[in-house]
Structure formats: structure tokens, C-alpha cells
Tab-separated table of C-alpha atoms in Angstrom:
chain	number	residue	atom	x	y	z
A	1	MET	CA	-106.401	-25.159	26.194
A	2	THR	CA	-108.049	-24.779	29.578
A	3	THR	CA	-110.354	-26.847	31.741
A	4	GLN	CA	-111.702	-24.016	33.845
A	5	ALA	CA	-115.426	-23.746	34.462
A	6	THR	CA	-115.705	-20.318	32.862
A	7	GLY	CA	-115.962	-19.748	29.152
A	8	SER	CA	-113.515	-18.187	26.747
A	9	THR	CA	-114.709	-14.633	26.137
A	10	SER	CA	-114.082	-12.459	23.106
A	11	ALA	CA	-115.895	-9.680	21.269
A	12	LYS	CA	-117.805	-12.487	19.562
A	13	GLY	CA	-119.068	-13.901	22.861
A	14	THR	CA	-118.275	-16.725	25.248
A	15	LEU	CA	-117.495	-20.306	24.236
A	16	SER	CA	-117.637	-23.482	26.343
A	17	LEU	CA	-117.113	-27.054	25.145
A	18	TYR	CA	-119.122	-29.850	26.755
A	19	GLY	CA	-117.645	-33.339	26.515
A	20	TYR	CA	-114.807	-35.444	27.923
A	21	PRO	CA	-111.217	-36.083	26.779
A	22	GLN	CA	-111.652	-39.835	26.144
A	23	CYS	CA	-114.409	-39.234	23.578
A	24	PRO	CA	-112.821	-39.482	20.101
A	25	PHE	CA	-115.088	-36.806	18.642
A	26	CYS	CA	-114.346	-34.492	21.576
A	27	ALA	CA	-110.628	-35.173	21.079
A	28	ARG	CA	-110.927	-33.995	17.457
A	29	VAL	CA	-112.439	-30.715	18.625
A	30	LEU	CA	-109.852	-30.340	21.386
A	31	ARG	CA	-107.050	-30.796	18.816
A	32	ALA	CA	-108.604	-28.095	16.625
A	33	ILE	CA	-108.877	-25.769	19.621
A	34	GLU	CA	-105.202	-26.351	20.377
A	35	GLU	CA	-104.167	-25.858	16.727
A	36	LEU	CA	-106.107	-22.586	16.600
A	37	ASP	CA	-104.467	-21.538	19.893
A	38	LEU	CA	-107.837	-20.904	21.537
A	39	GLU	CA	-108.661	-21.130	25.219
A	40	ILE	CA	-112.051	-22.783	25.446
A	41	PRO	CA	-112.912	-24.609	28.656
A	42	LEU	CA	-113.865	-28.268	28.577
A	43	LEU	CA	-116.842	-28.862	30.846
A	44	ASN	CA	-116.427	-32.570	31.541
A	45	THR	CA	-119.768	-34.348	31.247
A	46	MET	CA	-118.340	-37.564	32.734
A	47	GLN	CA	-117.114	-35.872	35.915
A	48	ASP	CA	-119.993	-33.480	36.537
A	49	ALA	CA	-123.568	-34.608	35.930
A	50	THR	CA	-124.807	-31.009	35.833
A	51	HIS	CA	-122.831	-30.474	32.624
A	52	LEU	CA	-124.468	-33.514	31.015
A	53	GLU	CA	-127.884	-32.333	32.218
A	54	ALA	CA	-127.265	-28.954	30.569
A	55	VAL	CA	-126.462	-30.676	27.258
A	56	VAL	CA	-129.586	-32.859	27.426
A	57	GLU	CA	-131.779	-29.895	28.326
A	58	ALA	CA	-130.371	-27.776	25.497
A	59	THR	CA	-130.141	-30.381	22.722
A	60	GLY	CA	-132.555	-33.119	23.741
A	61	ARG	CA	-129.807	-35.737	23.749
A	62	GLY	CA	-126.733	-36.644	25.771
A	63	THR	CA	-124.184	-36.923	22.986
A	64	VAL	CA	-121.024	-34.831	22.989
A	65	PRO	CA	-119.167	-32.754	21.985
A	66	VAL	CA	-121.404	-29.712	22.141
A	67	LEU	CA	-120.161	-26.144	21.855
A	68	LYS	CA	-122.117	-23.545	23.810
A	69	ILE	CA	-121.911	-20.153	22.136
A	70	GLU	CA	-123.092	-17.203	24.202
A	71	GLY	CA	-123.216	-14.248	21.845
A	72	ALA	CA	-122.260	-10.741	22.852
A	73	ASP	CA	-125.934	-9.881	22.302
A	74	GLY	CA	-126.999	-12.436	24.939
A	75	GLU	CA	-128.208	-15.068	22.473
A	76	VAL	CA	-127.206	-18.628	23.414
A	77	ARG	CA	-126.620	-21.276	20.757
A	78	TRP	CA	-125.748	-24.945	21.331
A	79	MET	CA	-123.808	-26.579	18.498
A	80	PRO	CA	-123.482	-30.399	18.449
A	81	GLU	CA	-121.381	-32.445	15.999
A	82	SER	CA	-117.596	-32.262	15.997
A	83	ALA	CA	-117.230	-31.407	12.291
A	84	GLU	CA	-119.643	-28.472	12.595
A	85	ILE	CA	-117.901	-27.226	15.740
A	86	ILE	CA	-114.484	-27.366	14.069
A	87	GLN	CA	-115.782	-25.582	10.968
A	88	TYR	CA	-117.354	-22.870	13.143
A	89	LEU	CA	-114.095	-22.341	15.043
A	90	VAL	CA	-112.054	-22.169	11.835
A	91	ASN	CA	-114.513	-19.762	10.206
A	92	HIS	CA	-114.688	-17.415	13.197
A	93	TYR	CA	-111.308	-17.683	14.923
A	94	ALA	CA	-108.648	-18.743	12.378
């Protein structure tokens, strides 16, 4: 797991997780990322207000975790909800 500010890139695109480690729902996603041996950066919304602003602008709310998926085709998708994020990661990266 990484906390760099750049996303994890693969042929499927670039992934970035918005949230913070103390959030129990974020922690669930972080555990799944670790179990899947993925390197997806955590963009800490508690330490950097610009990350929280990005979440609010994209989703209309300030709740986390949110997975930002930048497709290889340039399409950007924002996925809230820890269970949905985990299912997406399992389906695409397990």
C-alpha cells in the first residue's frame, strides 16, 4: 500500500483512494487493497483540503472512502461506498 499522491496505473487505468486511515469504512478498503497486494495511493482528505474538495465536487458530498478510477480511455469515474469499492477491486484485480 502506498500514500503517494500519484495513482496506481495499470492497463485498466489509474486508481486513487480518497479518505483517511482513521475512518472505519476507509480502513476496510485499505485492508482489501493490502490483501489484494495492490498499490493504490490514499489521498488523505483530513490532511489536505483539496482532496476533500475534489470528492465533494465529484460526488456532491464529503463522505469517504471514494475510489477515483481514471480509465485508459480517459473516462473518469468516482465510486463511493466501501462495499462497492471492495467488490470492484476484487472483480477487476483479484
